[in-house]
Amino acid sequence: MSPLGQKIVRLIEAQGPIPVSQFMMLALHDAEHGVYASRNAIGRQGDFITAPEVSQMFGELIGLWLLEVWRQQDRPKRIRLAELGPGRGTLMKDVLRAARLDAQFVAALDVMLIEASPALQAVQAETLHDPPTAIHWSAKVSDMFGDIPLFLIANEFFDALPIHQYVQRETGWHERMVTVDGDDLSFALAPVAVPGLAVPESRGDATDGAVFETSPASTALAEEIAAHIAQYNGAALIVDYGHGGIGFGETLQAIARHKSAPLLDSPGSADLSAHVDFASLAEAATRGGAKAHGPVTQGAFLNALGIGHRADVLAKKNPMQAASIESALQRLTAPDQMGNLFKAMAILPAIAPPPPGF
Ligand code: SAH
């Protein structure tokens, strides 16, 4: 058992079983042993590789996407460009490189990175050591809302927000808890069913043993973002592992060293991630008074933005790297790689035209 595992065992012995959501928070964010307390969870050497770490093309196309949406909204003079959970800072670096195409756009930017982990904030500052405009950091999501248009990007952020899991039994939906069994952590159901759990009708009928996952933290945040965009303009682009809100099943998984790992064996040393319920995020965006576009698959989104053409141009400029550029293109867009598993969704003011790629 990892040091964090032992800490969680002691916590449960003192206070009783904890919901899966609290286990996720502890495993990811514990200041000493959590996944994000380490500088190196993300990337080739770490536990998982994200799209911006696969290729600069991903961030550059998102930079062009932001530029185009800013133009569609009549080039506001001052905008907040925020990123949720920037990891190693690679996505923002590539976004800002593409942004340099338009000096007026760069001059409008007030860039803010929202990052809970001090270790990752330091990595981001190294990656972004030469930015075209000043960058601010905050650990708190609420700090990104100013009184100017918000242009927001979030890649593999919502999948790390805490989820609750409920299991259907004859007596109703019981929350899945993490408890202690001997020296180990194990799952157990709460003894009493939760009253009045709102399971969306789109999920269909639940049979005995069905698992329902829900992330109130994610929907509350999506609604807040949408309300802000409805009031001040702007756009949010959310890219993540996702599903369309149909059926039941558990998607919470642990990944260590690029391989699936047991969920409870060694908290803090495996990344945790749950598929994002885009249907619920879209509903939340509508409640907030904005419009959701998509989700579309990451492959369809990047192809519509012209990633194939971008790969050709890069390969012509760097013939020695042609093969690795082609394999990055496949990795990002092919249906059996990241192309279908990942989805993109945008939130824009209700009256705004559809953004590129949707
Ligand atoms: N977007 C990056 C990294 C994804 S990993 C990429 O694509 O490579 C998730 C990131 O979100 C990490 O930087 C993590 O520290 C951050 N994070 C997760 N939950 C957070 C929260 N509640 N508040 C702020 N940052 C958070």
Tab-separated table of C-alpha atoms and ligand atoms in Angstrom:
chain	number	residue	atom	x	y	z
A	1	MET	CA	0.000	0.000	0.000
A	2	SER	CA	1.294	3.464	-0.902
A	3	PRO	CA	1.891	6.142	1.777
A	4	LEU	CA	-1.291	7.879	0.617
A	5	GLY	CA	-3.150	4.546	0.788
A	6	GLN	CA	-2.090	4.220	4.434
A	7	LYS	CA	-3.236	7.787	5.116
A	8	ILE	CA	-6.667	7.024	3.587
A	9	VAL	CA	-6.926	3.804	5.628
A	10	ARG	CA	-6.327	5.829	8.820
A	11	LEU	CA	-8.874	8.443	7.748
A	12	ILE	CA	-11.544	5.781	7.130
A	13	GLU	CA	-10.740	4.031	10.417
A	14	ALA	CA	-11.287	7.353	12.189
A	15	GLN	CA	-14.297	8.658	10.269
A	16	GLY	CA	-15.930	5.782	8.437
A	17	PRO	CA	-16.217	4.918	4.731
A	18	ILE	CA	-15.819	7.751	2.205
A	19	PRO	CA	-17.647	8.254	-1.117
A	20	VAL	CA	-15.758	7.580	-4.360
A	21	SER	CA	-15.743	11.348	-4.984
A	22	GLN	CA	-13.718	11.984	-1.835
A	23	PHE	CA	-11.359	9.147	-2.661
A	24	MET	CA	-10.713	10.781	-6.064
A	25	MET	CA	-10.010	14.154	-4.472
A	26	LEU	CA	-7.530	12.618	-2.027
A	27	ALA	CA	-5.781	10.449	-4.631
A	28	LEU	CA	-5.391	13.316	-7.103
A	29	HIS	CA	-4.873	16.349	-4.889
A	30	ASP	CA	-3.269	15.272	-1.601
A	31	ALA	CA	-0.603	17.966	-1.163
A	32	GLU	CA	2.122	15.471	-0.304
A	33	HIS	CA	1.370	12.242	-2.171
A	34	GLY	CA	-1.442	13.053	-4.635
A	35	VAL	CA	-0.988	12.356	-8.361
A	36	TYR	CA	-0.667	16.060	-9.205
A	37	ALA	CA	1.768	16.754	-6.357
A	38	SER	CA	4.356	15.145	-8.633
A	39	ARG	CA	5.766	17.103	-11.563
A	40	ASN	CA	5.958	14.069	-13.754
A	41	ALA	CA	2.586	12.317	-13.976
A	42	ILE	CA	1.912	13.670	-17.472
A	43	GLY	CA	4.010	12.906	-20.581
A	44	ARG	CA	6.077	10.125	-22.049
A	45	GLN	CA	7.982	9.466	-18.816
A	46	GLY	CA	4.842	9.715	-16.672
A	47	ASP	CA	1.561	7.862	-16.272
A	48	PHE	CA	-0.396	9.209	-19.229
A	49	ILE	CA	0.081	11.213	-22.440
A	50	THR	CA	-2.405	13.895	-23.415
A	51	ALA	CA	-3.181	15.271	-26.877
A	52	PRO	CA	-1.022	18.421	-26.565
A	53	GLU	CA	1.887	16.180	-25.531
A	54	VAL	CA	1.383	14.063	-28.673
A	55	SER	CA	1.850	16.949	-31.101
A	56	GLN	CA	2.035	20.736	-31.347
A	57	MET	CA	-0.670	20.511	-34.041
A	58	PHE	CA	-3.347	20.022	-31.386
A	59	GLY	CA	-2.632	23.287	-29.554
A	60	GLU	CA	-1.982	25.257	-32.733
A	61	LEU	CA	-5.362	24.327	-34.187
A	62	ILE	CA	-7.066	25.244	-30.911
A	63	GLY	CA	-5.224	28.572	-31.032
A	64	LEU	CA	-6.605	29.193	-34.530
A	65	TRP	CA	-10.056	28.127	-33.319
A	66	LEU	CA	-9.940	30.724	-30.526
A	67	LEU	CA	-8.736	33.382	-32.955
A	68	GLU	CA	-11.603	32.628	-35.351
A	69	VAL	CA	-14.268	32.705	-32.620
A	70	TRP	CA	-12.823	36.004	-31.331
A	71	ARG	CA	-13.155	37.395	-34.878
A	72	GLN	CA	-16.735	36.069	-35.138
A	73	GLN	CA	-17.519	38.030	-31.963
A	74	ASP	CA	-16.212	41.303	-33.445
A	75	ARG	CA	-12.741	41.227	-31.923
A	76	PRO	CA	-13.366	42.400	-28.367
A	77	LYS	CA	-10.441	44.591	-27.195
A	78	ARG	CA	-9.915	42.779	-23.898
A	79	ILE	CA	-10.599	39.097	-23.253
A	80	ARG	CA	-9.690	36.620	-20.562
A	81	LEU	CA	-8.016	33.579	-22.097
A	82	ALA	CA	-8.157	30.915	-19.399
A	83	GLU	CA	-7.104	27.297	-19.292
A	84	LEU	CA	-8.336	24.794	-16.727
A	85	GLY	CA	-5.712	22.268	-15.604
A	86	PRO	CA	-2.875	23.127	-18.011
A	87	GLY	CA	-0.703	20.128	-17.045
A	88	ARG	CA	2.792	20.801	-18.391
A	89	GLY	CA	1.700	24.058	-20.102
A	90	THR	CA	2.196	22.653	-23.592
A	91	LEU	CA	-1.313	23.371	-24.890
A	92	MET	CA	-1.135	27.056	-23.895
A	93	LYS	CA	2.355	27.364	-25.382
A	94	ASP	CA	1.102	26.075	-28.756
A	95	VAL	CA	-2.091	28.178	-28.549
A	96	LEU	CA	-0.037	31.333	-27.962
A	97	ARG	CA	2.323	30.470	-30.844
A	98	ALA	CA	-0.677	30.311	-33.211
A	99	ALA	CA	-2.140	33.470	-31.632
A	100	ARG	CA	0.908	35.440	-32.757
A	101	LEU	CA	-0.581	35.389	-36.254
A	102	ASP	CA	-2.741	38.334	-35.188
A	103	ALA	CA	-1.067	41.040	-33.088
A	104	GLN	CA	-4.434	42.589	-32.258
A	105	PHE	CA	-5.576	39.262	-30.778
A	106	VAL	CA	-2.419	38.925	-28.683
A	107	ALA	CA	-2.855	42.506	-27.445
A	108	ALA	CA	-6.393	41.666	-26.288
A	109	LEU	CA	-5.309	38.695	-24.159
A	110	ASP	CA	-5.359	38.506	-20.406
A	111	VAL	CA	-4.082	34.957	-19.871
A	112	MET	CA	-4.891	32.998	-16.738
A	113	LEU	CA	-3.943	29.420	-15.943
A	114	ILE	CA	-6.016	27.605	-13.326
A	115	GLU	CA	-3.854	24.962	-11.698
A	116	ALA	CA	-4.323	23.378	-8.284
A	117	SER	CA	-0.863	21.833	-8.095
A	118	PRO	CA	2.100	24.053	-7.121
A	119	ALA	CA	4.468	21.511	-8.720
A	120	LEU	CA	2.626	21.727	-12.061
A	121	GLN	CA	2.388	25.532	-11.841
A	122	ALA	CA	6.189	25.513	-11.722
A	123	VAL	CA	6.423	23.221	-14.770
A	124	GLN	CA	3.985	25.493	-16.656
A	125	ALA	CA	6.100	28.557	-15.843
A	126	GLU	CA	9.149	26.780	-17.306
A	127	THR	CA	7.285	25.758	-20.466
A	128	LEU	CA	5.904	29.276	-20.883
A	129	HIS	CA	9.101	31.142	-20.076
A	130	ASP	CA	8.837	33.370	-23.151
A	131	PRO	CA	5.144	34.281	-23.534
A	132	PRO	CA	3.953	37.007	-25.932
A	133	THR	CA	1.891	38.484	-23.112
A	134	ALA	CA	1.823	38.273	-19.307
A	135	ILE	CA	0.414	35.103	-17.720
A	136	HIS	CA	-1.284	34.848	-14.330
A	137	TRP	CA	-1.868	31.749	-12.269
A	138	SER	CA	-4.497	30.781	-9.740
A	139	ALA	CA	-5.332	27.543	-7.964
A	140	LYS	CA	-9.008	28.490	-7.789
A	141	VAL	CA	-11.427	28.060	-10.694
A	142	SER	CA	-13.613	30.905	-9.423
A	143	ASP	CA	-10.732	33.361	-10.029
A	144	MET	CA	-11.030	33.040	-13.810
A	145	PHE	CA	-14.352	34.911	-14.006
A	146	GLY	CA	-13.729	38.612	-14.634
A	147	ASP	CA	-16.117	41.136	-16.185
A	148	ILE	CA	-14.776	40.660	-19.733
A	149	PRO	CA	-15.430	37.956	-22.369
A	150	LEU	CA	-14.125	34.544	-21.333
A	151	PHE	CA	-12.313	32.311	-23.826
A	152	LEU	CA	-11.723	29.048	-22.033
A	153	ILE	CA	-9.983	25.806	-22.908
A	154	ALA	CA	-10.005	22.593	-20.902
A	155	ASN	CA	-8.335	19.434	-22.169
A	156	GLU	CA	-8.565	16.386	-19.891
A	157	PHE	CA	-9.714	18.550	-16.989
A	158	PHE	CA	-13.337	17.513	-16.435
A	159	ASP	CA	-12.375	13.808	-16.362
A	160	ALA	CA	-10.406	14.544	-13.187
A	161	LEU	CA	-13.299	16.215	-11.367
A	162	PRO	CA	-14.831	14.035	-8.658
A	163	ILE	CA	-17.687	11.693	-9.520
A	164	HIS	CA	-20.159	9.809	-7.369
A	165	GLN	CA	-21.075	6.232	-8.227
A	166	TYR	CA	-24.435	4.674	-7.353
A	167	VAL	CA	-25.362	1.018	-7.745
A	168	GLN	CA	-28.930	-0.141	-8.385
A	169	ARG	CA	-30.310	-2.678	-5.910
A	170	GLU	CA	-33.867	-3.812	-5.162
A	171	THR	CA	-33.928	-1.173	-2.417
A	172	GLY	CA	-32.900	1.652	-4.779
A	173	TRP	CA	-29.647	3.418	-5.652
A	174	HIS	CA	-26.863	2.879	-3.101
A	175	GLU	CA	-23.760	5.064	-3.138
A	176	ARG	CA	-20.500	3.203	-3.672
A	177	MET	CA	-18.097	3.916	-0.819
A	178	VAL	CA	-14.443	3.183	-0.177
A	179	THR	CA	-13.890	1.324	3.069
A	180	VAL	CA	-11.197	-0.689	4.843
A	181	ASP	CA	-10.938	-4.463	4.632
A	182	GLY	CA	-8.066	-5.780	6.791
A	183	ASP	CA	-5.071	-3.690	5.710
A	184	ASP	CA	-6.546	-2.882	2.306
A	185	LEU	CA	-9.010	-0.477	0.784
A	186	SER	CA	-12.124	-1.981	-0.787
A	187	PHE	CA	-15.465	-0.910	-2.220
A	188	ALA	CA	-18.734	-1.269	-0.309
A	189	LEU	CA	-22.246	0.024	-0.849
A	190	ALA	CA	-23.823	2.482	1.546
A	191	PRO	CA	-26.339	0.491	3.615
A	192	VAL	CA	-29.239	2.831	2.872
A	193	ALA	CA	-30.395	3.840	-0.606
A	194	VAL	CA	-30.136	7.530	-1.447
A	195	PRO	CA	-33.554	9.127	-1.614
A	196	GLY	CA	-34.606	10.984	-4.755
A	197	LEU	CA	-31.513	10.469	-6.911
A	198	ALA	CA	-32.144	12.201	-10.259
A	199	VAL	CA	-31.142	9.723	-12.971
A	200	PRO	CA	-31.693	11.231	-16.452
A	201	GLU	CA	-34.345	9.424	-18.532
A	202	SER	CA	-31.926	9.281	-21.474
A	203	ARG	CA	-30.002	6.611	-19.557
A	204	GLY	CA	-32.804	4.100	-20.065
A	205	ASP	CA	-33.893	1.371	-17.642
A	206	ALA	CA	-31.548	0.338	-14.865
A	207	THR	CA	-31.257	-3.348	-14.055
A	208	ASP	CA	-29.995	-4.738	-10.754
A	209	GLY	CA	-26.289	-3.974	-10.405
A	210	ALA	CA	-26.344	-1.064	-12.879
A	211	VAL	CA	-23.839	1.674	-12.043
A	212	PHE	CA	-24.781	5.338	-12.408
A	213	GLU	CA	-21.992	7.897	-12.350
A	214	THR	CA	-22.651	11.558	-11.814
A	215	SER	CA	-20.402	14.564	-11.343
A	216	PRO	CA	-22.193	17.486	-9.695
A	217	ALA	CA	-18.855	19.347	-9.583
A	218	SER	CA	-18.672	19.144	-13.404
A	219	THR	CA	-22.234	20.210	-14.143
A	220	ALA	CA	-22.095	23.067	-11.621
A	221	LEU	CA	-18.906	24.342	-13.252
A	222	ALA	CA	-20.312	23.999	-16.793
A	223	GLU	CA	-23.390	25.970	-15.759
A	224	GLU	CA	-21.262	28.714	-14.194
A	225	ILE	CA	-19.092	28.967	-17.318
A	226	ALA	CA	-22.188	29.103	-19.535
A	227	ALA	CA	-23.806	31.813	-17.413
A	228	HIS	CA	-20.637	33.863	-17.631
A	229	ILE	CA	-20.397	33.457	-21.398
A	230	ALA	CA	-24.099	34.273	-21.791
A	231	GLN	CA	-23.496	37.540	-19.921
A	232	TYR	CA	-20.047	38.619	-21.154
A	233	ASN	CA	-19.557	36.669	-24.439
A	234	GLY	CA	-16.656	34.397	-25.253
A	235	ALA	CA	-16.467	30.633	-25.723
A	236	ALA	CA	-15.427	27.485	-23.879
A	237	LEU	CA	-13.864	24.472	-25.593
A	238	ILE	CA	-13.952	21.254	-23.601
A	239	VAL	CA	-12.081	18.189	-24.884
A	240	ASP	CA	-12.165	14.943	-22.950
A	241	TYR	CA	-12.841	11.221	-22.769
A	242	GLY	CA	-16.561	11.190	-23.057
A	243	HIS	CA	-19.899	9.566	-23.606
A	244	GLY	CA	-23.264	10.864	-24.684
A	245	GLY	CA	-25.187	10.099	-21.506
A	246	ILE	CA	-26.868	6.880	-22.657
A	247	GLY	CA	-26.977	3.648	-20.659
A	248	PHE	CA	-25.225	2.707	-17.436
A	249	GLY	CA	-21.737	1.567	-16.547
A	250	GLU	CA	-18.684	2.552	-14.652
A	251	THR	CA	-15.939	4.481	-16.372
A	252	LEU	CA	-13.700	5.412	-13.454
A	253	GLN	CA	-10.238	4.050	-14.183
A	254	ALA	CA	-6.712	4.238	-12.860
A	255	ILE	CA	-3.759	4.591	-15.224
A	256	ALA	CA	-0.149	4.114	-14.133
A	257	ARG	CA	2.771	4.084	-16.578
A	258	HIS	CA	0.368	4.123	-19.541
A	259	LYS	CA	-1.418	0.965	-18.373
A	260	SER	CA	-4.675	0.346	-16.610
A	261	ALA	CA	-4.112	-0.229	-12.869
A	262	PRO	CA	-6.330	-1.415	-9.982
A	263	LEU	CA	-8.346	1.503	-8.584
A	264	LEU	CA	-7.633	1.095	-4.887
A	265	ASP	CA	-4.233	-0.634	-4.687
A	266	SER	CA	-1.933	2.310	-4.604
A	267	PRO	CA	-3.632	5.694	-4.425
A	268	GLY	CA	-1.441	8.601	-5.491
A	269	SER	CA	0.659	6.520	-7.859
A	270	ALA	CA	-1.974	6.039	-10.577
A	271	ASP	CA	-3.924	8.774	-12.348
A	272	LEU	CA	-7.710	8.576	-11.921
A	273	SER	CA	-10.111	9.535	-14.652
A	274	ALA	CA	-13.816	9.092	-15.401
A	275	HIS	CA	-15.510	9.600	-18.755
A	276	VAL	CA	-17.203	12.960	-19.057
A	277	ASP	CA	-20.981	12.912	-19.451
A	278	PHE	CA	-21.257	15.475	-22.245
A	279	ALA	CA	-25.052	15.260	-22.365
A	280	SER	CA	-25.217	16.514	-18.778
A	281	LEU	CA	-22.661	19.241	-19.493
A	282	ALA	CA	-24.734	20.389	-22.485
A	283	GLU	CA	-27.880	20.506	-20.341
A	284	ALA	CA	-25.995	22.506	-17.723
A	285	ALA	CA	-24.820	24.939	-20.419
A	286	THR	CA	-28.427	25.447	-21.526
A	287	ARG	CA	-29.496	26.042	-17.914
A	288	GLY	CA	-26.762	28.668	-17.726
A	289	GLY	CA	-28.344	30.478	-20.683
A	290	ALA	CA	-25.737	29.611	-23.344
A	291	LYS	CA	-25.676	27.128	-26.231
A	292	ALA	CA	-23.706	23.886	-26.385
A	293	HIS	CA	-22.263	22.788	-29.744
A	294	GLY	CA	-21.386	19.118	-30.120
A	295	PRO	CA	-20.043	16.936	-28.723
A	296	VAL	CA	-18.261	15.772	-31.861
A	297	THR	CA	-15.406	13.300	-31.863
A	298	GLN	CA	-11.911	14.702	-31.485
A	299	GLY	CA	-11.073	13.170	-34.878
A	300	ALA	CA	-13.962	14.947	-36.612
A	301	PHE	CA	-13.151	18.216	-34.829
A	302	LEU	CA	-9.457	18.226	-35.744
A	303	ASN	CA	-10.127	17.081	-39.308
A	304	ALA	CA	-12.661	19.891	-39.784
A	305	LEU	CA	-10.052	22.370	-38.541
A	306	GLY	CA	-7.614	21.107	-41.187
A	307	ILE	CA	-5.180	18.986	-39.206
A	308	GLY	CA	-4.359	16.924	-42.320
A	309	HIS	CA	-3.220	20.028	-44.168
A	310	ARG	CA	-1.246	21.261	-41.134
A	311	ALA	CA	0.523	17.871	-40.941
A	312	ASP	CA	1.465	18.104	-44.659
A	313	VAL	CA	2.932	21.578	-44.203
A	314	LEU	CA	4.925	20.520	-41.142
A	315	ALA	CA	6.199	17.364	-42.865
A	316	LYS	CA	7.362	19.352	-45.923
A	317	LYS	CA	9.240	21.746	-43.649
A	318	ASN	CA	10.795	18.909	-41.620
A	319	PRO	CA	11.215	15.934	-43.992
A	320	MET	CA	13.258	14.055	-41.372
A	321	GLN	CA	10.238	14.124	-39.051
A	322	ALA	CA	7.603	13.215	-41.664
A	323	ALA	CA	7.027	9.746	-40.178
A	324	SER	CA	6.592	10.974	-36.603
A	325	ILE	CA	4.260	13.775	-37.756
A	326	GLU	CA	2.146	11.188	-39.601
A	327	SER	CA	2.003	8.931	-36.551
A	328	ALA	CA	1.005	11.865	-34.301
A	329	LEU	CA	-1.749	12.718	-36.804
A	330	GLN	CA	-3.018	9.128	-36.625
A	331	ARG	CA	-2.783	9.060	-32.844
A	332	LEU	CA	-4.898	12.211	-32.507
A	333	THR	CA	-7.521	11.454	-35.157
A	334	ALA	CA	-7.755	7.721	-35.989
A	335	PRO	CA	-10.988	6.149	-34.707
A	336	ASP	CA	-9.118	3.301	-32.999
A	337	GLN	CA	-6.696	5.687	-31.271
A	338	MET	CA	-7.738	9.005	-29.635
A	339	GLY	CA	-10.036	10.056	-32.504
A	340	ASN	CA	-13.327	8.547	-31.281
A	341	LEU	CA	-12.739	8.080	-27.553
A	342	PHE	CA	-12.201	11.801	-27.061
A	343	LYS	CA	-14.946	14.330	-27.742
A	344	ALA	CA	-15.022	18.090	-28.167
A	345	MET	CA	-17.839	20.369	-27.064
A	346	ALA	CA	-18.105	24.149	-27.228
A	347	ILE	CA	-20.211	26.528	-25.167
A	348	LEU	CA	-21.050	29.866	-26.805
A	349	PRO	CA	-23.578	32.657	-26.364
A	350	ALA	CA	-27.010	31.432	-27.504
A	351	ILE	CA	-27.133	33.810	-30.475
A	352	ALA	CA	-23.541	33.299	-31.695
A	353	PRO	CA	-22.949	31.455	-34.998
A	354	PRO	CA	-21.648	27.871	-34.707
A	355	PRO	CA	-17.893	27.856	-34.128
A	356	PRO	CA	-15.486	26.164	-36.574
A	357	GLY	CA	-15.325	22.377	-36.264
A	358	PHE	CA	-18.951	21.856	-35.136
B	1	SAH	N1	-4.657	19.775	-19.793
B	1	SAH	C1	-3.387	19.100	-19.584
B	1	SAH	C2	-3.326	18.245	-18.318
B	1	SAH	C3	-4.447	17.329	-17.986
B	1	SAH	S1	-4.226	16.562	-16.401
B	1	SAH	C4	-3.035	18.312	-20.817
B	1	SAH	O1	-3.871	18.174	-21.690
B	1	SAH	O2	-1.900	17.841	-20.915
B	1	SAH	C5	-5.335	17.484	-15.380
B	1	SAH	C6	-4.830	18.845	-14.959
B	1	SAH	O3	-5.850	19.495	-14.202
B	1	SAH	C7	-3.602	18.853	-14.070
B	1	SAH	O4	-2.821	19.970	-14.417
B	1	SAH	C8	-4.213	18.987	-12.668
B	1	SAH	O5	-3.315	19.433	-11.714
B	1	SAH	C9	-5.331	19.937	-12.933
B	1	SAH	N2	-6.478	19.890	-12.011
B	1	SAH	C10	-7.258	18.816	-11.750
B	1	SAH	N3	-8.272	19.140	-10.912
B	1	SAH	C11	-8.130	20.468	-10.660
B	1	SAH	C12	-8.894	21.415	-9.891
B	1	SAH	N4	-9.966	21.027	-9.208
B	1	SAH	N5	-8.495	22.701	-9.877
B	1	SAH	C13	-7.393	23.095	-10.573
B	1	SAH	N6	-6.643	22.260	-11.326
B	1	SAH	C14	-6.995	20.963	-11.357
